[in-house]
Short mmCIF file of C-alpha atoms and ligand atoms in Angstrom, two decimals:
data_model
loop_
_atom_site.label_atom_id
_atom_site.label_comp_id
_atom_site.label_asym_id
_atom_site.label_seq_id
_atom_site.Cartn_x
_atom_site.Cartn_y
_atom_site.Cartn_z
CA MET A 1 164.49 55.58 -53.17
CA ALA A 2 164.64 58.83 -55.06
CA ALA A 3 165.93 61.77 -53.11
CA GLY A 4 164.00 64.65 -54.52
CA HIS A 5 164.46 67.41 -57.02
CA GLY A 6 162.38 70.33 -58.19
CA THR A 7 161.68 72.00 -54.89
CA ARG A 8 159.94 75.09 -53.68
CA MET A 9 161.58 74.99 -50.29
CA ARG A 10 163.56 78.21 -50.88
CA SER A 11 166.44 76.81 -48.89
CA SER A 12 170.18 76.29 -49.11
CA LEU A 13 169.59 72.90 -47.51
CA PRO A 14 168.59 70.06 -49.87
CA LYS A 15 164.92 69.23 -49.38
CA VAL A 16 165.37 65.68 -48.14
CA LEU A 17 167.79 66.87 -45.44
CA HIS A 18 165.20 69.14 -43.87
CA PRO A 19 164.37 67.79 -40.43
CA VAL A 20 160.98 66.41 -39.48
CA CYS A 21 160.74 66.23 -35.68
CA GLY A 22 164.51 66.80 -35.62
CA LYS A 23 165.37 63.92 -37.95
CA PRO A 24 166.25 64.58 -41.62
CA MET A 25 163.43 63.54 -43.93
CA ILE A 26 165.59 61.01 -45.76
CA GLU A 27 166.44 59.27 -42.46
CA TRP A 28 162.75 58.70 -41.74
CA ILE A 29 162.53 56.68 -44.94
CA VAL A 30 165.85 54.91 -44.39
CA ASP A 31 164.82 53.98 -40.84
CA ALA A 32 161.40 52.77 -41.97
CA ALA A 33 163.04 50.64 -44.68
CA HIS A 34 165.50 49.18 -42.16
CA GLU A 35 162.68 48.44 -39.75
CA ALA A 36 160.75 46.74 -42.52
CA GLY A 37 163.75 44.46 -43.05
CA ALA A 38 165.37 45.96 -46.15
CA GLY A 39 168.62 44.17 -47.02
CA ARG A 40 170.28 47.02 -48.89
CA ILE A 41 169.24 50.63 -49.19
CA VAL A 42 170.19 52.72 -52.21
CA CYS A 43 169.52 56.45 -52.39
CA ILE A 44 169.25 57.96 -55.86
CA THR A 45 170.35 61.56 -55.89
CA ARG A 46 171.52 64.17 -58.34
CA PRO A 47 175.28 64.83 -58.33
CA GLY A 48 176.47 67.85 -56.38
CA THR A 49 173.38 68.28 -54.23
CA GLY A 50 175.17 67.47 -50.98
CA VAL A 51 172.70 64.71 -50.17
CA ALA A 52 175.11 61.81 -50.75
CA GLU A 53 177.55 63.19 -48.16
CA ARG A 54 174.89 63.40 -45.48
CA LEU A 55 173.26 59.99 -45.73
CA PRO A 56 173.23 57.67 -42.75
CA ASP A 57 175.87 54.94 -42.63
CA GLY A 58 175.18 51.89 -44.74
CA VAL A 59 173.09 53.70 -47.36
CA GLU A 60 174.47 53.29 -50.87
CA VAL A 61 174.32 56.11 -53.38
CA ALA A 62 173.38 56.07 -57.05
CA GLU A 63 173.80 59.36 -58.89
CA GLN A 64 171.20 60.28 -61.47
CA ARG A 65 173.51 61.95 -63.98
CA GLU A 66 171.20 61.91 -66.94
CA GLY A 67 167.56 61.89 -67.87
CA GLU A 68 164.50 63.28 -66.20
CA GLY A 69 161.68 61.51 -64.44
CA THR A 70 161.12 58.70 -62.00
CA GLY A 71 162.05 56.07 -64.58
CA ALA A 72 165.38 57.81 -65.30
CA ALA A 73 166.01 57.89 -61.54
CA LEU A 74 165.53 54.14 -61.26
CA LEU A 75 167.81 53.51 -64.24
CA ALA A 76 170.58 55.35 -62.39
CA ALA A 77 170.55 52.60 -59.74
CA ARG A 78 170.63 49.73 -62.21
CA GLU A 79 174.25 48.71 -61.53
CA LEU A 80 173.55 48.44 -57.83
CA VAL A 81 170.62 46.05 -58.12
CA GLU A 82 171.40 42.34 -58.06
CA PRO A 83 169.79 40.10 -60.68
CA GLY A 84 166.76 38.32 -59.30
CA ALA A 85 166.30 40.84 -56.51
CA THR A 86 163.04 42.41 -55.38
CA VAL A 87 163.33 46.19 -55.19
CA VAL A 88 161.06 48.42 -53.17
CA VAL A 89 160.90 51.98 -54.52
CA LEU A 90 160.11 54.85 -52.14
CA SER A 91 160.21 58.64 -52.52
CA GLY A 92 162.72 60.60 -50.46
CA ASP A 93 160.22 63.40 -49.94
CA HIS A 94 157.46 61.20 -48.48
CA PRO A 95 158.87 60.79 -44.99
CA LEU A 96 155.81 59.32 -43.28
CA VAL A 97 155.78 55.97 -45.04
CA SER A 98 155.63 53.45 -42.19
CA PRO A 99 157.63 50.21 -41.79
CA GLN A 100 154.27 48.38 -41.70
CA LEU A 101 153.33 49.73 -45.13
CA ILE A 102 156.72 48.83 -46.59
CA SER A 103 156.61 45.28 -45.28
CA GLY A 104 152.93 44.99 -46.26
CA LEU A 105 153.88 46.04 -49.78
CA ALA A 106 156.71 43.49 -49.97
CA GLU A 107 154.52 40.73 -48.50
CA THR A 108 151.65 41.41 -50.92
CA HIS A 109 154.14 41.39 -53.79
CA ALA A 110 155.50 37.98 -52.75
CA ARG A 111 152.09 36.47 -51.95
CA GLU A 112 150.56 37.59 -55.23
CA GLY A 113 153.55 36.35 -57.25
CA ALA A 114 153.52 39.77 -58.93
CA VAL A 115 156.21 41.42 -61.06
CA ALA A 116 155.09 44.77 -59.69
CA THR A 117 153.01 45.83 -56.72
CA LEU A 118 152.00 49.38 -56.01
CA LEU A 119 150.68 51.12 -52.95
CA THR A 120 147.34 52.79 -53.67
CA THR A 121 144.61 54.68 -51.85
CA THR A 122 141.11 55.98 -52.52
CA GLU A 123 141.17 58.26 -49.49
CA LEU A 124 142.72 61.34 -51.11
CA ASP A 125 141.69 64.00 -53.60
CA PRO A 126 143.05 62.29 -56.73
CA THR A 127 143.81 65.51 -58.62
CA GLY A 128 147.24 65.41 -60.25
CA TYR A 129 148.07 61.87 -59.13
CA GLY A 130 148.58 58.81 -61.30
CA ARG A 131 145.20 57.02 -61.51
CA VAL A 132 145.05 53.26 -61.17
CA VAL A 133 143.22 51.75 -64.12
CA ARG A 134 142.00 48.24 -63.35
CA GLY A 135 140.82 45.65 -65.83
CA PRO A 136 137.43 43.93 -65.80
CA ASP A 137 138.86 41.22 -63.53
CA GLY A 138 140.03 43.85 -61.04
CA SER A 139 143.74 43.46 -61.87
CA VAL A 140 145.87 46.57 -62.42
CA GLU A 141 146.30 47.45 -66.09
CA ARG A 142 148.13 50.74 -66.10
CA ILE A 143 148.64 54.09 -64.41
CA VAL A 144 147.45 57.23 -66.13
CA GLU A 145 149.29 60.38 -65.09
CA THR A 146 146.95 63.34 -64.52
CA LYS A 147 149.36 66.15 -63.73
CA HIS A 148 148.42 67.43 -67.17
CA PRO A 149 144.76 66.33 -67.37
CA GLU A 150 144.20 67.67 -70.92
CA GLY A 151 143.35 64.72 -73.10
CA VAL A 152 142.80 62.31 -70.24
CA PRO A 153 139.44 60.56 -70.77
CA PRO A 154 136.73 61.57 -68.27
CA GLU A 155 136.20 57.96 -67.15
CA VAL A 156 139.88 57.88 -66.08
CA LEU A 157 139.60 61.26 -64.33
CA ALA A 158 136.63 59.79 -62.44
CA ILE A 159 138.84 57.08 -60.90
CA ARG A 160 139.53 57.72 -57.24
CA GLU A 161 142.21 55.11 -56.72
CA ILE A 162 145.64 56.73 -56.99
CA ASN A 163 149.23 55.59 -57.15
CA ILE A 164 150.97 56.74 -53.96
CA GLY A 165 154.40 56.26 -55.53
CA ALA A 166 155.71 53.32 -53.49
CA TYR A 167 156.30 50.04 -55.28
CA ALA A 168 157.79 46.58 -55.14
CA PHE A 169 159.29 45.25 -58.36
CA ALA A 170 160.98 42.15 -59.68
CA ALA A 171 164.22 43.94 -60.58
CA ASP A 172 165.06 42.13 -63.82
CA GLU A 173 161.60 42.67 -65.27
CA LEU A 174 161.59 46.29 -64.10
CA TYR A 175 164.83 47.16 -65.86
CA ALA A 176 163.94 45.26 -69.03
CA ALA A 177 160.68 47.21 -69.17
CA LEU A 178 162.33 50.57 -68.37
CA ASP A 179 164.56 50.14 -71.42
CA GLN A 180 161.42 50.24 -73.53
CA VAL A 181 159.83 53.26 -71.89
CA ALA A 182 159.76 56.27 -74.18
CA GLU A 183 159.94 59.83 -72.95
CA THR A 184 156.80 61.83 -72.27
CA ARG A 185 157.27 65.60 -72.04
CA GLY A 186 161.00 65.03 -71.70
CA GLU A 187 160.56 62.61 -68.79
CA ARG A 188 160.81 58.87 -68.51
CA TYR A 189 157.87 57.85 -66.34
CA LEU A 190 158.39 54.90 -64.05
CA THR A 191 154.67 54.29 -64.19
CA ALA A 192 154.92 53.63 -67.91
CA VAL A 193 156.42 50.20 -67.13
CA PHE A 194 153.10 48.69 -66.04
CA PRO A 195 151.53 48.05 -69.46
CA ILE A 196 154.87 46.68 -70.69
CA LEU A 197 155.12 44.31 -67.75
CA ARG A 198 151.55 43.22 -68.27
CA GLU A 199 152.04 42.65 -71.98
CA ARG A 200 154.85 40.28 -71.09
CA GLY A 201 152.49 38.28 -68.92
CA GLY A 202 153.50 39.70 -65.58
CA LYS A 203 150.99 40.28 -62.83
CA ILE A 204 150.58 43.73 -61.35
CA ALA A 205 149.19 43.78 -57.85
CA ALA A 206 147.86 46.68 -55.82
CA TYR A 207 148.21 47.13 -52.10
CA PRO A 208 145.48 49.58 -51.05
CA THR A 209 145.86 51.51 -47.81
CA ASP A 210 143.87 54.11 -45.88
CA ASP A 211 147.01 55.34 -44.08
CA VAL A 212 147.19 58.45 -46.22
CA SER A 213 150.05 60.00 -44.27
CA CYS A 214 152.40 57.93 -46.43
CA ALA A 215 151.18 59.97 -49.40
CA MET A 216 152.15 63.29 -47.82
CA GLY A 217 154.91 64.65 -50.03
CA VAL A 218 157.02 67.66 -49.15
CA ASN A 219 157.50 70.31 -51.80
CA SER A 220 157.27 73.45 -49.66
CA ARG A 221 157.70 74.64 -46.10
CA ALA A 222 153.93 74.47 -45.74
CA ASP A 223 154.03 70.76 -46.64
CA LEU A 224 156.91 70.36 -44.20
CA MET A 225 154.79 71.84 -41.41
CA ASP A 226 151.93 69.47 -42.22
CA VAL A 227 154.25 66.48 -42.18
CA GLU A 228 155.88 67.67 -38.97
CA ARG A 229 152.47 67.96 -37.29
CA VAL A 230 151.44 64.45 -38.33
CA ALA A 231 154.81 62.95 -37.34
CA ARG A 232 154.69 64.65 -33.96
CA GLU A 233 151.11 63.57 -33.33
CA ARG A 234 152.09 60.02 -34.23
CA LEU A 235 155.00 60.06 -31.75
CA ILE A 236 152.88 61.55 -28.97
CA ARG A 237 150.10 58.99 -29.51
CA GLU A 238 152.64 56.20 -29.32
CA HIS A 239 153.91 57.49 -25.95
CA ALA A 240 150.32 57.95 -24.77
CA ARG A 241 149.62 54.32 -25.66
CA ASN A 242 152.58 53.38 -23.47
CA GLY A 243 151.06 55.17 -20.47
CA VAL A 244 152.33 58.74 -20.71
CA THR A 245 150.00 61.69 -19.96
CA PHE A 246 150.21 64.79 -22.15
CA THR A 247 148.20 67.65 -20.64
CA ALA A 248 148.61 69.88 -23.72
CA PRO A 249 149.81 67.64 -26.57
CA GLY A 250 149.46 70.36 -29.20
CA THR A 251 152.22 72.35 -27.49
CA VAL A 252 154.75 69.54 -27.15
CA VAL A 253 157.71 69.08 -29.51
CA ILE A 254 159.19 65.62 -29.44
CA GLU A 255 161.83 63.73 -31.42
CA PRO A 256 161.74 60.06 -32.34
CA GLY A 257 164.72 59.05 -30.15
CA VAL A 258 162.99 60.09 -26.91
CA GLU A 259 161.96 57.46 -24.35
CA ILE A 260 159.37 58.13 -21.64
CA GLY A 261 158.39 55.86 -18.75
CA GLN A 262 154.90 54.91 -17.68
CA ASP A 263 152.81 57.41 -15.71
CA ALA A 264 155.10 60.28 -16.60
CA THR A 265 153.30 63.57 -17.25
CA ILE A 266 154.38 65.93 -19.99
CA GLU A 267 152.94 69.40 -19.41
CA ALA A 268 152.46 72.33 -21.77
CA GLY A 269 155.30 73.83 -23.79
CA VAL A 270 157.76 70.95 -23.42
CA THR A 271 160.45 70.19 -26.02
CA LEU A 272 162.12 66.78 -25.85
CA ARG A 273 165.04 66.24 -28.18
CA GLY A 274 167.73 63.73 -29.06
CA ALA A 275 168.23 60.71 -26.85
CA THR A 276 166.34 62.15 -23.89
CA ARG A 277 165.08 59.50 -21.47
CA ILE A 278 162.42 60.23 -18.89
CA GLY A 279 161.70 57.87 -16.02
CA ALA A 280 158.38 56.48 -14.84
CA GLY A 281 156.13 58.88 -12.96
CA ALA A 282 158.28 61.93 -13.71
CA THR A 283 156.65 65.31 -14.34
CA ILE A 284 158.17 67.43 -17.08
CA GLY A 285 157.10 71.03 -17.62
CA PRO A 286 155.37 73.23 -18.08
CA HIS A 287 157.84 74.97 -20.37
CA THR A 288 160.86 72.74 -20.22
CA THR A 289 163.42 71.79 -22.86
CA LEU A 290 165.40 68.58 -22.51
CA ILE A 291 168.16 67.71 -24.98
CA ASP A 292 169.91 64.36 -24.58
CA ALA A 293 168.93 64.50 -20.91
CA ARG A 294 168.17 61.60 -18.57
CA ILE A 295 165.50 62.14 -15.97
CA GLY A 296 164.96 59.61 -13.18
CA ASP A 297 161.72 58.05 -12.00
CA GLY A 298 159.43 60.42 -10.12
CA ALA A 299 161.59 63.49 -10.78
CA THR A 300 160.07 66.91 -11.43
CA VAL A 301 161.54 69.29 -14.00
CA LEU A 302 159.65 72.53 -14.51
CA HIS A 303 160.49 75.68 -16.43
CA ALA A 304 163.95 74.29 -17.01
CA TYR A 305 166.48 73.80 -19.81
CA ALA A 306 168.74 70.76 -19.60
CA VAL A 307 171.38 69.54 -22.05
CA GLU A 308 173.28 66.26 -21.61
CA ALA A 309 172.41 66.28 -17.93
CA GLU A 310 171.34 63.43 -15.67
CA VAL A 311 168.72 63.88 -12.97
CA GLY A 312 168.23 61.21 -10.31
CA PRO A 313 164.97 59.67 -9.14
CA ASN A 314 162.61 61.98 -7.24
CA ALA A 315 164.89 64.97 -7.74
CA SER A 316 163.36 68.39 -8.25
CA ILE A 317 164.58 70.82 -10.91
CA GLY A 318 163.39 74.41 -11.40
CA PRO A 319 161.48 76.49 -11.85
CA PHE A 320 163.99 78.38 -14.01
CA ALA A 321 167.01 76.10 -13.79
CA TYR A 322 169.69 75.50 -16.42
CA LEU A 323 171.48 72.16 -16.37
CA ARG A 324 174.43 72.07 -18.71
CA PRO A 325 176.42 69.10 -20.03
CA GLY A 326 178.03 66.90 -17.41
CA THR A 327 175.55 67.71 -14.67
CA VAL A 328 174.57 64.76 -12.49
CA VAL A 329 171.89 65.46 -9.90
CA GLY A 330 171.47 62.72 -7.29
CA GLU A 331 168.36 61.06 -5.95
CA GLY A 332 165.96 63.39 -4.18
CA ALA A 333 168.23 66.41 -4.72
CA LYS A 334 166.94 69.87 -5.55
CA VAL A 335 168.22 72.38 -8.08
CA GLY A 336 165.92 75.34 -7.68
CA THR A 337 165.17 78.77 -9.01
CA TYR A 338 167.72 80.63 -11.15
CA VAL A 339 170.37 77.98 -10.63
CA GLU A 340 172.87 77.01 -13.33
CA VAL A 341 174.85 73.79 -12.99
CA LYS A 342 177.63 72.65 -15.33
CA ASN A 343 179.89 69.61 -15.31
CA SER A 344 179.12 68.99 -11.65
CA THR A 345 177.76 66.33 -9.37
CA ILE A 346 175.07 67.29 -6.90
CA GLY A 347 174.82 64.47 -4.34
CA ALA A 348 171.67 62.68 -3.21
CA GLY A 349 169.39 64.83 -1.06
CA THR A 350 171.51 67.95 -1.58
CA LYS A 351 169.73 71.23 -2.13
CA VAL A 352 170.80 74.15 -4.31
CA PRO A 353 167.58 76.11 -4.00
CA HIS A 354 168.25 79.66 -5.19
CA LEU A 355 170.29 81.90 -7.49
CA SER A 356 173.53 79.93 -7.74
CA TYR A 357 176.16 78.91 -10.28
CA ILE A 358 177.74 75.53 -9.65
CA GLY A 359 180.38 74.72 -12.27
CA ASP A 360 183.08 72.02 -12.22
CA ALA A 361 182.11 71.02 -8.69
CA ASP A 362 181.55 67.82 -6.74
CA VAL A 363 178.97 68.40 -4.06
CA GLY A 364 178.34 65.54 -1.63
CA GLU A 365 175.11 64.23 -0.16
CA GLY A 366 172.71 65.95 2.24
CA THR A 367 174.39 69.31 1.73
CA ASN A 368 172.60 72.64 1.62
CA ILE A 369 173.98 75.35 -0.62
CA GLY A 370 172.83 78.80 0.50
CA ALA A 371 171.24 81.30 -1.82
CA GLY A 372 173.53 83.02 -4.29
CA ASN A 373 176.54 80.71 -4.03
CA ILE A 374 179.03 80.82 -6.88
CA THR A 375 181.89 78.53 -7.80
CA ALA A 376 184.65 80.66 -9.32
CA ASN A 377 185.85 77.84 -11.53
CA TYR A 378 187.77 79.83 -14.14
CA ASP A 379 190.96 81.76 -13.48
CA GLY A 380 190.99 83.30 -16.93
CA ARG A 381 193.03 80.47 -18.40
CA ARG A 382 191.95 77.18 -16.91
CA LYS A 383 189.00 75.60 -15.13
CA HIS A 384 189.39 74.23 -11.60
CA ARG A 385 187.17 72.04 -9.43
CA THR A 386 185.40 72.84 -6.21
CA VAL A 387 184.82 69.93 -3.84
CA ILE A 388 182.13 70.28 -1.20
CA GLY A 389 181.57 67.32 1.14
CA ASN A 390 178.51 65.68 2.66
CA ASN A 391 176.14 67.49 5.04
CA VAL A 392 177.77 70.86 4.45
CA LYS A 393 175.84 74.07 5.07
CA THR A 394 177.06 77.04 3.10
CA GLY A 395 176.00 80.56 3.98
CA VAL A 396 174.29 82.78 1.46
CA ASP A 397 176.54 84.52 -1.03
CA THR A 398 179.51 82.21 -0.57
CA SER A 399 182.03 82.23 -3.41
CA PHE A 400 184.32 79.24 -3.81
CA VAL A 401 187.55 80.17 -5.56
CA ALA A 402 188.58 76.89 -7.14
CA PRO A 403 190.51 74.73 -6.66
CA VAL A 404 189.15 74.51 -3.13
CA THR A 405 187.71 71.82 -0.84
CA VAL A 406 185.12 72.08 1.91
CA GLY A 407 185.09 69.06 4.26
CA ASP A 408 182.10 67.02 5.43
CA GLY A 409 179.82 68.74 7.90
CA ALA A 410 181.54 72.11 7.48
CA TYR A 411 179.87 75.52 7.36
CA THR A 412 180.72 78.70 5.49
CA GLY A 413 179.80 82.15 6.71
CA ALA A 414 177.43 84.27 4.69
CA GLY A 415 179.21 86.48 2.18
CA SER A 416 182.49 84.54 2.40
CA VAL A 417 184.98 84.27 -0.44
CA ILE A 418 186.46 80.86 0.26
CA THR A 419 189.99 80.66 -1.12
CA GLN A 420 191.40 78.06 1.28
CA ASP A 421 190.20 74.57 2.12
CA VAL A 422 187.72 74.32 4.99
CA PRO A 423 188.37 71.26 7.19
CA PRO A 424 185.52 68.89 8.07
CA GLY A 425 183.22 70.28 10.74
CA ALA A 426 184.81 73.77 10.64
CA LEU A 427 183.25 77.13 9.89
CA GLY A 428 185.01 78.85 7.02
CA ILE A 429 184.44 82.57 7.23
CA ALA A 430 186.22 85.00 4.97
CA ARG A 431 184.87 88.51 5.05
CA GLU A 432 185.54 91.89 6.59
CA ARG A 433 184.32 92.08 10.19
CA GLN A 434 181.43 94.48 10.64
CA ARG A 435 182.08 97.77 12.37
CA ASN A 436 179.20 100.01 13.56
CA ILE A 437 179.83 103.74 13.69
CA GLU A 438 177.62 105.03 16.51
CA GLY A 439 175.78 108.31 16.06
CA TYR A 440 176.63 108.53 12.39
CA ALA A 441 173.22 109.61 11.18
CA GLU A 442 173.01 112.42 13.70
CA ARG A 443 176.42 113.79 12.68
CA VAL A 444 175.47 113.74 8.98
CA GLU A 445 172.25 115.60 9.76
CA LYS A 446 174.15 118.33 11.60
CA ARG A 447 176.62 118.82 8.74
CA SER A 448 173.92 119.68 6.22
C1 UD1 B 501 154.64 60.23 -59.19
C2 UD1 B 501 153.93 59.16 -60.02
C3 UD1 B 501 152.43 59.27 -59.84
C4 UD1 B 501 152.06 59.20 -58.38
C5 UD1 B 501 152.83 60.25 -57.60
C6 UD1 B 501 152.60 60.08 -56.13
C7 UD1 B 501 155.44 58.92 -61.93
C8 UD1 B 501 155.61 59.18 -63.38
N1 UD1 B 501 154.30 59.35 -61.40
O1 UD1 B 501 154.30 61.49 -59.76
O2 UD1 B 501 151.78 58.22 -60.53
O3 UD1 B 501 150.66 59.39 -58.23
O4 UD1 B 501 154.24 60.13 -57.84
O5 UD1 B 501 153.23 61.09 -55.41
O6 UD1 B 501 156.29 58.33 -61.32
N2 UD1 B 501 162.61 61.89 -58.87
C9 UD1 B 501 163.95 61.74 -59.09
N3 UD1 B 501 164.47 62.04 -60.32
C10 UD1 B 501 163.69 62.50 -61.31
C11 UD1 B 501 162.32 62.67 -61.09
C12 UD1 B 501 161.79 62.35 -59.86
O7 UD1 B 501 164.69 61.36 -58.19
O8 UD1 B 501 164.23 62.74 -62.39
C13 UD1 B 501 162.05 61.59 -57.55
C14 UD1 B 501 161.40 62.78 -56.92
O9 UD1 B 501 162.36 63.56 -56.26
C15 UD1 B 501 160.41 62.16 -55.98
C16 UD1 B 501 159.97 60.92 -56.73
O10 UD1 B 501 160.99 60.66 -57.68
O11 UD1 B 501 161.03 61.77 -54.76
C17 UD1 B 501 158.62 61.14 -57.42
O12 UD1 B 501 158.78 62.15 -58.41
P1 UD1 B 501 157.69 63.29 -58.65
O13 UD1 B 501 158.22 64.22 -59.67
O14 UD1 B 501 157.26 63.87 -57.37
O15 UD1 B 501 156.53 62.44 -59.29
P2 UD1 B 501 155.02 62.86 -59.36
O16 UD1 B 501 154.83 63.79 -60.48
O17 UD1 B 501 154.58 63.30 -58.03
MG1 MG B 502 155.44 64.04 -56.26
#
């Protein structure tokens, strides 16, 4: 595959490393090739672009150090291609080529006993593309480039069938032919090999498709947006086919690594990234972001932001909750409004309903955390854990100065700053006793 040059992206990031649905463009093609059963994958890139360093594991690199054009690019990979091999050529800036198209291309190539097979379509505006010229018997004769249409005969410009730029080749024949390709406008055109191959008695097959998304090339941010939209729609449709409801699919951002169970509902404004996994029957959103999060069956997560957090079955998160890495929320538990949880376990059936920060804590099962509870987990140098047992009831505005432990079934008084362990079943109360000053208001009145 050729990794792209000549770009109008206006970016410090190489074009093929720009993400589409969170995954770098080049990885879409590498993954599709893998899925289609590619044995080896070679990426052709210009030296010093930074692409080679950022390729996925197992992808070999060929540097195009000299020459211009798609033919010159292929020549750069010559040393890496085994004699007798079949090579499939894809463009690094056409990220939507599907595994089905790649394997279809390779299968057609083998079935037809061709030396070259190219992917074509008649479903696009052919302006600027290489036109497929077929002979009287319907076989492919040559490709005529129309980027510069001056001098191209009108009958060729009338051809609708275009070369998408994905091919299968018999490697030996390809390289022998490339050696004979002369430069046009300073470029060596890969497509110039077809007449040479044909002259030598080779068969050129075409594999027509109406899946035009594979022809979507990225040369600008506008193209990137178009590709992103199609990729996203494709992912959402796949989940929908598997039984997921999207109430506002146009507002959902989703990455390819995300898994969603049957009968889950994804509401408006949801972003699902990384390796996020959502259980069956869960409801996500509206307006929720999940990054590498795991959500159990039947759980509800609304107006929430969760990163590397795990939520148990039938748990309820939000609205307006922030689950940070290392959070584990048990079955049927609740993390409610304006609650932040970090590196903590919230046991099954436990409720943290309002305005709390729970950090570096282990909270048992069936416990109720009062409104506005805070774990003071940081002493300015180190973090410490708070341990709260099962069936505990903490009063509103309790602070836990870690390290501290509250036993099973214990209570804390409202407004307490708990600095010492509370034994099981006890009431921990740590606050100034209230004193009422009788007649105060009257005395103040008199003074003024
Ligand atoms: C090419 C085809 C054209 C086809 C079109 C489909 C040729 C001569 N023409 O034209 O028939 O209709 O694709 O999109 O091949 N590349 C390199 N090194 C180079 C030049 C190109 O790696 O020196 C890479 C590009 O980055 C790109 C791919 O090869 O990934 C195709 O090159 P591009 O310049 O886009 O070819 P087109 O003019 O679009
Ligand atoms: Mg192009």
